[in-house]
Structures are given as structure tokens and as C-alpha cells.
Coordinates of C-alpha atoms in Angstrom, one line a residue:
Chain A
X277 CA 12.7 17.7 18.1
X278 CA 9.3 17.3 19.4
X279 CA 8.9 20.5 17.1
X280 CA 9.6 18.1 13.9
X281 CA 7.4 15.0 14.8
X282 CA 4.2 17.3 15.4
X283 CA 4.7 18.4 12.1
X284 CA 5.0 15.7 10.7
X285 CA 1.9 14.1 12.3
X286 CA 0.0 17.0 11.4
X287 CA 0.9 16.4 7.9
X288 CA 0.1 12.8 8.3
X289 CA -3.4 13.1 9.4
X290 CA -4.4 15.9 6.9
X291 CA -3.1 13.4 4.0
X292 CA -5.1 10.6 5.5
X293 CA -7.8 12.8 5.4
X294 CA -7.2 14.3 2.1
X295 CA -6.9 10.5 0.6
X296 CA -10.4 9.7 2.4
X297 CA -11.9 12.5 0.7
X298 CA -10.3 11.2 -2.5
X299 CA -11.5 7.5 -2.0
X300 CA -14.9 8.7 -1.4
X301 CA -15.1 11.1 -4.0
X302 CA -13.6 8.9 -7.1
X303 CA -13.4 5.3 -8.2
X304 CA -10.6 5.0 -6.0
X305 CA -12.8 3.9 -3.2
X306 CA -14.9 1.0 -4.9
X307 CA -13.5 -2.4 -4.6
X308 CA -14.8 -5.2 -6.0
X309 CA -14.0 -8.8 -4.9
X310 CA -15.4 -11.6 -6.7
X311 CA -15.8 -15.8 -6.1
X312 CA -16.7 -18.9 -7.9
X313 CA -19.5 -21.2 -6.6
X314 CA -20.6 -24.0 -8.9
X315 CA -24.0 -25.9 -7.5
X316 CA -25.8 -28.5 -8.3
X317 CA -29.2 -27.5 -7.8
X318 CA -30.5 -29.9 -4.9
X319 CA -33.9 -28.6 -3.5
X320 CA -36.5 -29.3 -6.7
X321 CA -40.1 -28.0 -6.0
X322 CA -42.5 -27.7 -8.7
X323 CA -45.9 -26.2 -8.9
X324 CA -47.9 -26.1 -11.6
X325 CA -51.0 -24.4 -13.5
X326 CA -52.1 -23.9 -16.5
X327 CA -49.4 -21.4 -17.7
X328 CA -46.5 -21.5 -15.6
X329 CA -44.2 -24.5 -13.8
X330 CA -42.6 -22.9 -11.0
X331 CA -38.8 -24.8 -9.8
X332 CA -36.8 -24.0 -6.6
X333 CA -33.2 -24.4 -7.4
X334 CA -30.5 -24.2 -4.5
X335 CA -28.0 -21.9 -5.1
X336 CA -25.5 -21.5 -3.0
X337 CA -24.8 -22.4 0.5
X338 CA -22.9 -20.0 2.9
X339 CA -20.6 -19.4 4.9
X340 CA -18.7 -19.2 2.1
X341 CA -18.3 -15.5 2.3
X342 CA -15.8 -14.1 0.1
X343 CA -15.2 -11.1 2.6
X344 CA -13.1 -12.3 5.4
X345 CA -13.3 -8.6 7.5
X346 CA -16.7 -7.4 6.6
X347 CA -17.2 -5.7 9.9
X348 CA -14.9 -2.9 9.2
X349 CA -15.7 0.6 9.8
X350 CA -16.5 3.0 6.7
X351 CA -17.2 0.3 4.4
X352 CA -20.4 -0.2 2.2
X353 CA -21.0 -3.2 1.3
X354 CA -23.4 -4.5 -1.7
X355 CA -23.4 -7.7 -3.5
X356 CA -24.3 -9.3 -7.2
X357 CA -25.2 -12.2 -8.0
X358 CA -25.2 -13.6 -11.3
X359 CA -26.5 -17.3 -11.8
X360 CA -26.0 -19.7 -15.1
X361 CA -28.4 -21.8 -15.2
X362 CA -28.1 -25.0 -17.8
X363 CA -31.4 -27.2 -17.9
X364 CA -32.1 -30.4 -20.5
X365 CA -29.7 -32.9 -19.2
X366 CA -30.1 -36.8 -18.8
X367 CA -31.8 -36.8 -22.4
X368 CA -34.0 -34.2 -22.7
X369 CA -32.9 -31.4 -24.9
X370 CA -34.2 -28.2 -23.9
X371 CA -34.9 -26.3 -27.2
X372 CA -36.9 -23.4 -25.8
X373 CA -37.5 -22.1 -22.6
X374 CA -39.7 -19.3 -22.0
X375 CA -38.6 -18.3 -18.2
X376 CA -40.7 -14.8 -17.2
X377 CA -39.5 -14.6 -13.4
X378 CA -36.7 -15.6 -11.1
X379 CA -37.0 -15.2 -7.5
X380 CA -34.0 -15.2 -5.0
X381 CA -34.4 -15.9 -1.6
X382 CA -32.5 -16.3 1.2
X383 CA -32.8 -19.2 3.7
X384 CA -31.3 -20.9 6.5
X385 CA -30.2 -24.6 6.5
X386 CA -33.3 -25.4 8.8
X387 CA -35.8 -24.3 5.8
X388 CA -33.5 -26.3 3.3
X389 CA -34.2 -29.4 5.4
X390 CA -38.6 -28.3 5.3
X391 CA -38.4 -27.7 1.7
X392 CA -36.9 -31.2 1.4
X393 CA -39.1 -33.0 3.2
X394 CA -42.0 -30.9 2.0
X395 CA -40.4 -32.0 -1.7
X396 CA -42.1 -35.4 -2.2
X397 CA -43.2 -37.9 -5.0
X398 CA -45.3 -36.7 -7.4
X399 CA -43.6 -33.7 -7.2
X400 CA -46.4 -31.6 -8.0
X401 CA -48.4 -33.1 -5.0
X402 CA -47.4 -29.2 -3.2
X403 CA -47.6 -25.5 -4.2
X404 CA -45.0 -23.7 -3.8
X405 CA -46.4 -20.3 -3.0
X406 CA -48.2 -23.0 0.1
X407 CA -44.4 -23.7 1.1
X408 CA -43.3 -20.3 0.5
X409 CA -46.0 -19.3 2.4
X410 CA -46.0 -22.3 5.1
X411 CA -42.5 -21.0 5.7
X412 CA -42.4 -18.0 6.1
X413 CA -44.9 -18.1 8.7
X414 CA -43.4 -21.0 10.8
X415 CA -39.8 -20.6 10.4
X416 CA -39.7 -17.0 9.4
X417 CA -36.1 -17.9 7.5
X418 CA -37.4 -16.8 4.4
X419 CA -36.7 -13.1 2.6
X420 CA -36.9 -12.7 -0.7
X421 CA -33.6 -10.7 -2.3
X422 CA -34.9 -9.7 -5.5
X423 CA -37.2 -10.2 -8.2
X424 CA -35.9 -10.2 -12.1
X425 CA -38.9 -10.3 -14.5
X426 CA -36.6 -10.6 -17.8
X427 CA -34.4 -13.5 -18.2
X428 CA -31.6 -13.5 -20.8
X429 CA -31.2 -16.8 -23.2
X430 CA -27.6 -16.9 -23.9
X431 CA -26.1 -19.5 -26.4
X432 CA -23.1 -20.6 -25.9
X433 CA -21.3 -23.4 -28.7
X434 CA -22.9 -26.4 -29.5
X435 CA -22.0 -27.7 -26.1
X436 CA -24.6 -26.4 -24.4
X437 CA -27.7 -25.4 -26.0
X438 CA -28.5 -22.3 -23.9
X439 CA -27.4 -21.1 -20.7
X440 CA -29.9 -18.5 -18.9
X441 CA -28.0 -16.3 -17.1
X442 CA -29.9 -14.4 -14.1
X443 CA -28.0 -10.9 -12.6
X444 CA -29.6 -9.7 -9.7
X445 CA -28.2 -6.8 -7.4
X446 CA -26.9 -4.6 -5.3
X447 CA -28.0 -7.1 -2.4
X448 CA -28.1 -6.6 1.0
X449 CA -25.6 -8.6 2.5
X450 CA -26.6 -8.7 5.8
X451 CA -29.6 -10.8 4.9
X452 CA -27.1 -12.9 2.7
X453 CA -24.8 -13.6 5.9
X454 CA -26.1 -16.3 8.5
X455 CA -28.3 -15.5 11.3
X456 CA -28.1 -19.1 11.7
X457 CA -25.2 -21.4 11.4
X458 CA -25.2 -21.8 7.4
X459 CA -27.7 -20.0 5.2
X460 CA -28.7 -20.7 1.4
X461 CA -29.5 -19.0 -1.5
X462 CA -32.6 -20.3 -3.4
X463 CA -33.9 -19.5 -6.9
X464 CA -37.4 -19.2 -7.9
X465 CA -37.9 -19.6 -11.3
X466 CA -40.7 -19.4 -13.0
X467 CA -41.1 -21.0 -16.5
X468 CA -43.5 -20.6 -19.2
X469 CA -45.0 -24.2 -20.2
X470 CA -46.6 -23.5 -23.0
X471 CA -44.2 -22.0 -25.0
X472 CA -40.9 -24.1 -23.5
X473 CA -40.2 -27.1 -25.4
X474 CA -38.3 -29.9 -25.1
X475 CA -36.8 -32.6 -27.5
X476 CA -36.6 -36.4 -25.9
X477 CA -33.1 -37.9 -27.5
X478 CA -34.4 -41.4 -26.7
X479 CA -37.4 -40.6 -29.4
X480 CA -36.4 -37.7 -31.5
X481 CA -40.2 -36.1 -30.1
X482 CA -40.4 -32.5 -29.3
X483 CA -43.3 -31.9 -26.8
X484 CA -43.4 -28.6 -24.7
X485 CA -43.5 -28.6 -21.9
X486 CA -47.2 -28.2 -20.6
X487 CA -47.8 -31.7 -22.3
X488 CA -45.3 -33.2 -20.8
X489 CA -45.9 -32.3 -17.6
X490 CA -49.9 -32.8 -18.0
X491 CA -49.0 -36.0 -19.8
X492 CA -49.6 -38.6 -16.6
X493 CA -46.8 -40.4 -17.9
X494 CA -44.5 -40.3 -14.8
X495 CA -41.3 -41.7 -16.4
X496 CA -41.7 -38.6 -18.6
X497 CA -42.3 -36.3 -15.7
X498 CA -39.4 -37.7 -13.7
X499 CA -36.6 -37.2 -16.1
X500 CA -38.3 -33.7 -17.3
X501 CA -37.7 -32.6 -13.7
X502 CA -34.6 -34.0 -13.9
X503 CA -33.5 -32.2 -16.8
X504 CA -34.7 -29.0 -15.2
X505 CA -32.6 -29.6 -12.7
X506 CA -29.8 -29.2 -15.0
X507 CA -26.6 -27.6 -14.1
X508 CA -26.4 -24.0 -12.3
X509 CA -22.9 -21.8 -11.9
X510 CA -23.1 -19.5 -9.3
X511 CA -20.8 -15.7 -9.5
X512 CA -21.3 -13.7 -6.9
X513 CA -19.3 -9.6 -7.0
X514 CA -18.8 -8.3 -3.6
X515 CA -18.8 -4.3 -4.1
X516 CA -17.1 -2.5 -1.2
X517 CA -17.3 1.5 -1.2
X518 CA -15.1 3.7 1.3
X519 CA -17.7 6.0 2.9
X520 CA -15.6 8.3 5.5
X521 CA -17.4 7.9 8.7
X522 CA -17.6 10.5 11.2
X523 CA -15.4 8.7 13.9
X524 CA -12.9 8.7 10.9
X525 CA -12.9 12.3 10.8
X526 CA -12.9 13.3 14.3
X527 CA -10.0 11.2 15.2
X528 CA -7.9 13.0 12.5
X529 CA -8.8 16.1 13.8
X530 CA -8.2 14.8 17.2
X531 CA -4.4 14.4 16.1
X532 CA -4.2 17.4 14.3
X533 CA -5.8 19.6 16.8
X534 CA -2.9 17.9 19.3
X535 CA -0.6 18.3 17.0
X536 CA -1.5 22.7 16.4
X537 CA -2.0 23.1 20.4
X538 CA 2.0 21.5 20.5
X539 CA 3.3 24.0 17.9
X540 CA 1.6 26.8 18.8
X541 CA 2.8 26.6 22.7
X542 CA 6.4 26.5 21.1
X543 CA 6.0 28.6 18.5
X544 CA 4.5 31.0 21.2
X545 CA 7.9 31.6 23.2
X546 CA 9.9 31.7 19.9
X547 CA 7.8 33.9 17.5
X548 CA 11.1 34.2 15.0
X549 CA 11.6 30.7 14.4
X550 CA 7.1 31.0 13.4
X551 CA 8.0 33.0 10.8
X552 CA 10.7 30.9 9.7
X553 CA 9.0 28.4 9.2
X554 CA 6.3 30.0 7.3
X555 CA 9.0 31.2 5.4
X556 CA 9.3 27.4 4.1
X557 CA 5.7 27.0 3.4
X558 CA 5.5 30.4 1.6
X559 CA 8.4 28.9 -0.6
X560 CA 6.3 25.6 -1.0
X561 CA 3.5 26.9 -2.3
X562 CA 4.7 29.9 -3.9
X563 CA 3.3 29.9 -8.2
X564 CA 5.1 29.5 -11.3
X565 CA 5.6 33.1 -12.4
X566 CA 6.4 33.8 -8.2
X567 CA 9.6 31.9 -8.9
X568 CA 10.3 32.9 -12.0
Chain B
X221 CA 40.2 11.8 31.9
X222 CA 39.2 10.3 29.2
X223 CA 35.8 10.3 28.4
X224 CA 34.0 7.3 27.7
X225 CA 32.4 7.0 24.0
X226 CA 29.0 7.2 25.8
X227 CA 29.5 10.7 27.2
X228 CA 28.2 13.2 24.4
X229 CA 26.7 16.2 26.1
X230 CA 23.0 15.8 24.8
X231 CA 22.2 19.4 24.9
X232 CA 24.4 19.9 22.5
X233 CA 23.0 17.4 20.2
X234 CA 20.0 18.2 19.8
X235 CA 20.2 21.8 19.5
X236 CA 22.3 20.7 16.5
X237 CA 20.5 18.6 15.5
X238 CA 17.3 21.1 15.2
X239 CA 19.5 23.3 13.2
X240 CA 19.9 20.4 10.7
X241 CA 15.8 19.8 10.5
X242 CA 15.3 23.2 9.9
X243 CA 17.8 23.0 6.8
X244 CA 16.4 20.2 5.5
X245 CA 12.7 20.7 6.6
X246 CA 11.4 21.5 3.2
X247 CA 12.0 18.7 1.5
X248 CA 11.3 17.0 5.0
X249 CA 7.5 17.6 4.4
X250 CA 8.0 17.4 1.2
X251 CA 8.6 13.8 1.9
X252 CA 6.4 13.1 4.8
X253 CA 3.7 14.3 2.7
X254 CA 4.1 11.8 0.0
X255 CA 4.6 8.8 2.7
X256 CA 1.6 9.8 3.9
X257 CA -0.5 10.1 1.1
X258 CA 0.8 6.9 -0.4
X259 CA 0.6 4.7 2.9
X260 CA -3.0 6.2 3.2
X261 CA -3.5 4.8 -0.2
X262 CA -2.2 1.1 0.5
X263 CA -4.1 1.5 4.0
X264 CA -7.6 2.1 2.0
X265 CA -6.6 -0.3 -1.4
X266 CA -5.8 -2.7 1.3
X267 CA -8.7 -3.1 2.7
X268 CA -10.8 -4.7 3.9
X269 CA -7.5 -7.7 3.4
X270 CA -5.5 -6.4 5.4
X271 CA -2.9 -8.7 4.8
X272 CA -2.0 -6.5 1.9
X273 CA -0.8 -3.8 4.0
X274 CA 2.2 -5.3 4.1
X275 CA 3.2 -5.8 -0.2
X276 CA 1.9 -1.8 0.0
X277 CA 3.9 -0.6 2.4
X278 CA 7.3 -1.2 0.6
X279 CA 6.7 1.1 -2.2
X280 CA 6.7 3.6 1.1
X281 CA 9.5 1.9 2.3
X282 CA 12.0 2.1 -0.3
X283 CA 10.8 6.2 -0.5
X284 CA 12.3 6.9 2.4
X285 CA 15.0 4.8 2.3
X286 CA 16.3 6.8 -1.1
X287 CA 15.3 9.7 1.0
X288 CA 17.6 9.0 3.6
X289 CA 20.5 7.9 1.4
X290 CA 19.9 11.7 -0.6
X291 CA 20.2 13.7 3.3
X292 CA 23.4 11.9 4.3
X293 CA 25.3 13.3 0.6
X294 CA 24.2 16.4 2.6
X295 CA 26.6 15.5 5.3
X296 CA 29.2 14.2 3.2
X297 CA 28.9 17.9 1.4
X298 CA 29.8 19.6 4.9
X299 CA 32.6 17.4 5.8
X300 CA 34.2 18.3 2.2
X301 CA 33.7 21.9 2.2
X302 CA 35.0 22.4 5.9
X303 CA 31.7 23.7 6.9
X304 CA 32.0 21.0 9.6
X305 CA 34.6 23.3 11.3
X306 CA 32.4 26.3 11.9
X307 CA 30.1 23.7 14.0
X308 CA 32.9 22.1 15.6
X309 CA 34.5 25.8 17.0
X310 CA 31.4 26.3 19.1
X311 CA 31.8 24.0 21.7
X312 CA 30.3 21.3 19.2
X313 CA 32.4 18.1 20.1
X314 CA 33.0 15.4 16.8
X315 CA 30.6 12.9 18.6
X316 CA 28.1 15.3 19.4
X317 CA 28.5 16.6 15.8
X318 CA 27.9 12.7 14.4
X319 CA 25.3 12.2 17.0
X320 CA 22.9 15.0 15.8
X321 CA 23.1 13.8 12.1
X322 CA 22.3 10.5 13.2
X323 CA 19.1 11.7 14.9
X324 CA 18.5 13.7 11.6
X325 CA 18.9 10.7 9.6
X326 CA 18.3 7.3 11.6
X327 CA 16.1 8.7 14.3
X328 CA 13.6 11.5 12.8
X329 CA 12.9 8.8 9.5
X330 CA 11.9 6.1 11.8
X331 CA 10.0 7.9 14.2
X332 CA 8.4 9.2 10.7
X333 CA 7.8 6.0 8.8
X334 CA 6.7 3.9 11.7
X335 CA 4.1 7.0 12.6
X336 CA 2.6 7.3 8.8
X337 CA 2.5 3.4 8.8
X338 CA 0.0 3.8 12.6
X339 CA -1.8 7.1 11.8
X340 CA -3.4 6.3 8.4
X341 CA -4.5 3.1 10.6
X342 CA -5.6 4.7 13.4
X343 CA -7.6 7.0 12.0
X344 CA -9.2 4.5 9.6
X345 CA -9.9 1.2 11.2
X346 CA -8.3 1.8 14.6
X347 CA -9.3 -2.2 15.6
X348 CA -6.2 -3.1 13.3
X349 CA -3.7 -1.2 15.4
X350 CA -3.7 -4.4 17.7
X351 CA -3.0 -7.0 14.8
X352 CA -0.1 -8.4 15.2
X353 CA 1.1 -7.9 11.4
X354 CA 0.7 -4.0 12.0
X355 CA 2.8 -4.4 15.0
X356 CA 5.3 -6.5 13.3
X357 CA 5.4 -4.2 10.0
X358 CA 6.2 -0.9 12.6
X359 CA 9.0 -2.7 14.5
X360 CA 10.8 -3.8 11.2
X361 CA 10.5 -1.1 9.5
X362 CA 12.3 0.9 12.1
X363 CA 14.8 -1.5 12.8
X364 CA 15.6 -1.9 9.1
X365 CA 15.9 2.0 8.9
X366 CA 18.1 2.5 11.9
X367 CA 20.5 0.0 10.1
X368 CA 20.3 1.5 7.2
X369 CA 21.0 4.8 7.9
X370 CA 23.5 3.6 10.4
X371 CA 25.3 1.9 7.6
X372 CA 24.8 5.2 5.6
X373 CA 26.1 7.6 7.7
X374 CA 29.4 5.4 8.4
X375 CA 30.3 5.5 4.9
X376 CA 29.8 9.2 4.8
X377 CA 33.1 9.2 7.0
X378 CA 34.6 8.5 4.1
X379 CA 33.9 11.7 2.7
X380 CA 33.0 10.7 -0.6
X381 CA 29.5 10.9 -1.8
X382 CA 29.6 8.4 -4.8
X383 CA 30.4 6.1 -1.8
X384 CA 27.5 7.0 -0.1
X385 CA 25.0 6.3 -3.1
X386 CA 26.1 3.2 -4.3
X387 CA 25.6 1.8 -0.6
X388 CA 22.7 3.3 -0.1
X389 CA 20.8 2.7 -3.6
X390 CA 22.4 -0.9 -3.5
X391 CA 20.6 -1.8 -0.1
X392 CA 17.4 -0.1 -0.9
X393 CA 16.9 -2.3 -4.5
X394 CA 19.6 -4.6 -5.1
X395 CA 19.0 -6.6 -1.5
X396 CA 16.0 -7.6 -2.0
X397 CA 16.3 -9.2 -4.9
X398 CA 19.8 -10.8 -3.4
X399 CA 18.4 -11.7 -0.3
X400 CA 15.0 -13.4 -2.7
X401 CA 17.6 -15.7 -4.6
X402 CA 19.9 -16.8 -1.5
X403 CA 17.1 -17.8 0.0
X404 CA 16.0 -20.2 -2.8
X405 CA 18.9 -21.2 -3.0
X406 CA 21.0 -21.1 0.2
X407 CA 18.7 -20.7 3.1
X408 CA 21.0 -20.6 5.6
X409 CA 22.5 -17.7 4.0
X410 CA 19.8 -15.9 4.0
X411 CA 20.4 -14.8 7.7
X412 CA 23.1 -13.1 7.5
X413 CA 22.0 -11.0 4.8
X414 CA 18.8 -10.3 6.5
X415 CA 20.3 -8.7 9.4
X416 CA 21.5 -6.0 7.2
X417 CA 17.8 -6.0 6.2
X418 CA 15.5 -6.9 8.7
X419 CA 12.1 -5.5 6.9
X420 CA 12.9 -7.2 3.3
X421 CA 13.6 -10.6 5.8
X422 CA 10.2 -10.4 7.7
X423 CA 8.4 -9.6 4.4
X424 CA 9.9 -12.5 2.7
X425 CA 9.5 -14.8 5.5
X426 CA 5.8 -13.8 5.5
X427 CA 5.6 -14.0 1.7
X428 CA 2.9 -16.6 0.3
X429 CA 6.3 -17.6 -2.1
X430 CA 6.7 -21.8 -2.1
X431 CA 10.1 -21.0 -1.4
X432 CA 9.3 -19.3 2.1
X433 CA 9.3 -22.3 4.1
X434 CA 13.1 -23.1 3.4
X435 CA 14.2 -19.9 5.9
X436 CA 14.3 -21.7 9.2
X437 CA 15.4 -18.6 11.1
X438 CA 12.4 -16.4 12.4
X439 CA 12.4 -13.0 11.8
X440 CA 12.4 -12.3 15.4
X441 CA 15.9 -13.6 15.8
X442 CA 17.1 -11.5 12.8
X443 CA 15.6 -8.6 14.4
X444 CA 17.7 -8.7 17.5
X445 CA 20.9 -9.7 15.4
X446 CA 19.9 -5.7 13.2
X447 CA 19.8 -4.6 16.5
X448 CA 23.1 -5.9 18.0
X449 CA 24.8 -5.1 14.3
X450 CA 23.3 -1.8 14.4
X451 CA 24.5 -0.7 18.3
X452 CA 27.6 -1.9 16.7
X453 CA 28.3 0.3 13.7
X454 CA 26.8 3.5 15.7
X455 CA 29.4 2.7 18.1
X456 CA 31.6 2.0 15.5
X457 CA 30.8 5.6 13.8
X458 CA 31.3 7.6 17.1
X459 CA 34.7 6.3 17.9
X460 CA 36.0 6.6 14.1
X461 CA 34.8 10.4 14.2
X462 CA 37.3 11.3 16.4
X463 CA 40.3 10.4 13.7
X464 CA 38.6 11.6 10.5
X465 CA 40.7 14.1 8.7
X466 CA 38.0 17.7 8.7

């Protein structure tokens, strides 16, 4: 009987193998996994020169990983990361915005907690390629994931006026999940002033955005940092590839090479019942016109 | 002096019961090789939730179930066409006879199943062969298969075959879905039937279905009922041999 089971583990291991192959060959072995974070943008920094505004918008905060066993063996993991961003709330109508570059960094909670404090009132009172910078020098918690130099406009209803939506990817996960206790996302985006423009509801005026934020009036500044605030929604696709590791392969030929050294010492004291049984594979595999 | 029921010369056996492998051990690979592939499938689509494992592996499971129920028409076919009596004349005893086919058809599928469950696992993420839901899914599975073919190859005493198939496709798909609506229902009830089906019980009872939390009895306590039910109708099997008409 032991005859039967080595057999059958034999065949068991070179299907395993087989389907690896098969995985890692076709579509078969992508996954993808995908979750839902909807942010408010909390961390708001703004520089500003004579072309460009640039915002910090906080994406997403982990853990919130949607991969509860990351850590297994033969997988690849990459990650995607699409982000909605909805300015011109609290009254001011965003009616163009020229946006040339978004930034996404990662970050841990402790440079959340510096950008904050660094974040003060005027706003503008701090660079923030000097924070960037001041950062990543101190606290070293800062890596940038990817740049996107185009930004898509998409309109969506008369709900909302336009919705920018931001893909960036294949990401590194590992310098998505936390060396430190929680980690966040962060967006960098940088906005053309001169050619975004704004429409107050309170006056019906339309002002881009260099004036307004040039204007000194700080009523006006405050709820035009406000609005570009605005509301984010976060996607993020987890991509998971089968790639047959080594290890993977040598164990199954561990078992089948166990399983051949079994049959061969029994098939070696009873060389008729070999050829009976190759008999059986013969008539497995025999072709079409062989049984006909 | 009478033998007890327990005495069933094991040489015997299993020599005849290697002469039944080898007359079915075409469509034995035939078989293991599609278990396999398909539980290496659910092993890799499973991943990396694992918890997944578990919905996958039935398609497997029913496979050779219906596999099982299609060998023991096999036996039926002997015990009709007398070929029974050419075993029987060479020193084969009735129990020793019965005892073979149930290591062809209760023991071989288990050791089968429960190994193409573990070897996909091991030899693709080896750290889940400690989880307790791998564990759980291997020692279900076989239990549920022993009584199974058990119950199979006590109703091919009867000699007929359409008896044999109606029992055997009837507990592969119709329980399941019996065992589902008791349990909504009546989930007291739900116990008894689940010791005829110890795998569809535990799956159930681990199922993410509102309803699961009405089945008070754990599947642990099912399990040893299968067992006790099981050592029962084997027992049962080997004494009624002796006063079947061959």
C-alpha cells in the first residue's frame, strides 16, 4: 500500500509544481486586493512664489493595511494608489486649477506631529522645500514614493465642479508599511497660481489665485486655504504576483525525489509489476489515432 | 472457536487489497491528479487569505467523494457477477474480503485527500502547515470520508448499485444544503445530521453566515460522534458480510 501513496505524492507534488509554473507564467498568479480610505486632508502647508502655491495634504494613515499576511513566501507585492482630490469648499468655487506636480511621500506619525507644529499662522510664514528639507535631515522619516508631473481634471455632475484624480504606482510597499508605530501618506501638490482661479459665492468675484493669495487680505487667504483643503478620497490596489521561489521548488523535488527512491527500491525486487504499471501510463498517454 | 469479529488475518488484506489498486489505479491517478491540480489552485487563489482555503477546498471535496461513490459500484459489480467467489476460494475470508475494499475505498481516499490538502501547503508556504484551520480542514476531511465511504460500502451489501448511487450522490450534494436549512431552522438538529457529515458541519460552523452562531455544538464534539458512528457501521459491515447471499 505504501506502493499507492508514493504515487500519489509523487503526483501531488509535480501538480503543485506544474500549477506554480502556471501561476507564474499567466494571469492566474496576479491578485489584486483593493480598499477604501476617505481623508480629510489635515496637515496644510503652503509655500509660495511667484508661479506656484505648493499644499501638503495628508492622505492616509496606516496601519490600515489591506494585506493581513504580507510576509508570505513567493509573493510580490506592489501597490497603487489613486487619490481624488476635491478643493473649493466653504464658498469658494474653484473654477480652474492648473496643478503641474503631485508629490507622495511617506512619513511616520512623529513628522505628522513637526509638520503641524511647523504649520503656523500666516501660513506662508514657512517653505516647504525648508520643512521637507528640515525633515528629512532631523527625523529622516521622509521618502518620497513618486512624482506625477500630469494631473487629470475630471468632472463629475454638477455636484462637484472637478475632482483631480492622482494615480501613482507600482509602489514599494515596504516604505508604505510602518517602521514606526503608524505611518502616513502625504501629498505634495503643486498648483499653478496664475492660471487657477477661483469664484467667491459670498461676492460672485472670480480672482485667481495669485491675487488672492498676494492680496494681504487674510480673511481671503484663510478660507482660500480652506477651500484647498477641500475633500480627498483615498483608493489604494494592492497587486500580489506568485513568483515561485527556489525553496518552493526544492521542497517539491525533495518529495518527489523521496517519493522515486520508494518506488524504485520496490519496483527493484518486483520488475513485472514495473512494467505493469508502465503499462497504465502507456495507456494514459497513448494519442488519438493510438486508440483508434 | 469462534473467532472474534476483530480477527481478519491482515496479510491477507492487504495483498487484496493491492490487487484492487492496481485495477483501479488508472483512474486512481487519474483522480489524484485532478485533486491535486485543483487544491494547488485554491492553495495559490487563496492566498495570501488563507481563510479561503477552506470555501476552495470543497470543490476538491465533493470530487472525491463522487469518486468514491463511482469505485464502490465496482464492488457491487463483483458481488453480482460472482466474481467475489474466485477471491473467496483462495483462502480469502468474507471479512478479509470487505476489509480490503474498505482500505481501497475509505482508507487509500483519505490518506489521499488529507495529503493533496498538506503537500500543495507545504511546498508553498510551509509556515501555514501549523494553522490551526489547516489542521482542522485535514482531520474533517478524513473523518467525513471514512463515514462516507463507510456508509457507501454498507449499502453495497445490498448488492444493488442504484442503491449505492443515490446514497452516495445524495450525501455528497443534497446534505449540505439539508444540513444549511436545519440549522437555520432547527439548530439542535443540526447535530445529528452533522455526524453523518463532519466536514460540511465544521465548514458551516466556521462559515461567516449570520445564521452560524445558532449551532451550539462544536464541531469537535461532532467529530468524535463521526468517529463513534463510523467504528460502528464498519463493525456493522464486517459482521453482516458473513450472511450476505454471494
Amino acid at each position: 500500500m505504501i506502493k499507492y501513496i508514493a504515487i500519489a505524492i509523487l503526483f501531488i507534488a509535480l501538480m503543485t509544481l506544474i500549477i506554480l509554473g502556471i501561476a507564474f507564467l499567466t494571469p492566474l498568479g496576479v491578485k489584486t486586493g483593493s480598499a477604501y480610505y476617505g481623508s480629510q486632508p489635515d496637515v496644510v502647508l503652503i509655500s509660495i512664489d511667484r508661479d506656484r502655491a505648493t499644499i501638503l495634504l495628508e492622505a492616509i494613515r496606516f496601519p490600515h493595511t489591506p494585506v493581513p499576511y504580507t510576509n508570505l513566501e513567493g509573493f510580490e507585492e506592489s501597490i497603487e494608489i489613486e487619490f481624488n482630490y476635491n478643493p473649493g469648499f466653504h464658498g469658494l468655487e474653484v473654477v480652474d486649477m492648473a496643478i503641474d506636480r503631485v508629490e507622495v511621500y511617506v512619513i511616520d506619525s512623529k513628522g505628522v506631529a513637526t509638520l503641524k507644529s511647523l504649520a503656523g499662522y500666516p501660513p506662508i510664514s514657512i517653505g516647504y522645500r525648508e520643512a521637507i528639507d528640515k525633515l528629512i535631515k532631523r527625523y529622516r522619516y521622509l521618502e518620497i514614493l513618486c512624482s506625477i508631473k500630469r494631473v487629470r481634471s475630471v468632472p463629475i455632475g454638477s455636484v462637484y465642479a472637478n475632482i483631480w484624480s492622482f494615480k501613482c504606482g507600482p509602489l514599494d510597499y515596504d516604505k508604505i508599511r510602518s517602521r514606526s508605530r503608524s505611518t502616513t501618506i502625504l501629498l505634495a501638490v503643486s498648483i499653478d497660481i496664475k492660471r487657477s482661479r477661483f469664484v467667491d459665492q459670498y461676492s460672485g468675484m472670480a480672482m485667481d489665485l495669485h491675487s488672492l493669495l498676494t492680496s494681504g487680505n487674510t480673511t481671503l487667504i484663510d478660507r482660500a486655504l480652506t477651500a484647498l483643503k477641500g475633500s480627498s478620497q483615498l483608493d489604494m490596489t494592492v497587486n500580489y504576483r506568485i513568483t515561485p521561489t527556489l525553496q518552493q521548488v526544492v521542497r517539491a523535488s525533495i518529495i518527489m525525489g523521496i517519493c522515486i527512491a520508494i518506488l524504485y527500491l520496490y519496483y527493484k525486487r518486483s520488475p513485472e509489476e514495473l512494467e505493469s504499471l508502465l503499462k497504465i501510463f502507456r495507456k494514459l498517454f497513448r494519442t488519438k489515432s493510438q486508440r483508434s | 472457536m469462534r473467532k472474534s469479529l476483530a480477527y481478519t488475518p491482515l496479510k491477507q488484506v492487504l495483498i487484496h487489497a493491492s490487487y484492487i489498486m492496481d485495477q483501479i489505479l488508472q483512474g486512481f491517478i487519474i483522480v489524484v491528479c485532478i485533486i491535486a491540480a485543483l487544491q494547488s489552485l485554491v492553495t495559490i487563489a487563496s492566498l495570501p487569505y488563507v481563510e479561503a482555503i477552506r470555501a476552495g477546498t470543497m470543490m476538491t471535496f465533493i470530487g472525491i467523494l463522487l469518486y468514491i461513490t463511482f469505485q464502490t459500484t465496482t464492488l457491487v459489480d463483483e458481488l453480482n457477477r460472482g466474481d467475489t467467489m474466485v477471491y473467496l476460494s483462495h483462502a480469502l475470508t468474507r471479512r478479509a474480503y470487505l476489509a480490503s475494499w474498505l482500505i481501497a475505498l475509505c482508507l487509500v481516499p483519505v490518506v489521499v485527500f488529507v495529503l493533496s490538502l498538506l503537500i500543495p501547503v507545504a511546498i508553498i508556504v510551509p509556515s501555514l502547515l501549523g494553522r490551526e484551520m489547516v489542521l482542522e480542514l485535514a482531520i474533517y476531511s478524513a473523518l467525513h470520508i471514512a463515514v462516507f465511504s463507510s456508509i457507501v460500502v454498507l449499502c453495497a451489501l445490498s448488492k444493488r448499485k442504484g442503491v449505492v448511487t443515490i446514497i452516495g450522490i445524495v450525501m455528497t450534494l443534497l446534505l449540505p444544503i439539508v444540513l444549511s436549512v436545519v440549522a437555520y431552522y432547527y439548530p439542535l438538529l443540526s447535530m445529528p445530521i452533522g455526524i453523518l457529515c463532519p466536514f460540511y458541519y465544521y465548514t458551516m460552523y466556521k462559515s461567516l453566515f449570520v445564521y452560524s452562531h445558532n449551532i451550539y455544538v462544536p464541531p469537535a464534539i461532532v467529530g468524535i460522534a463521526s468517529f463513534i458512528v463510523m467504528s460502528a457501521i464498519i463493525w456493522l459491515a464486517l459482521a453482516k458480510v458473513k450472511s450476505i447471499d454471494i
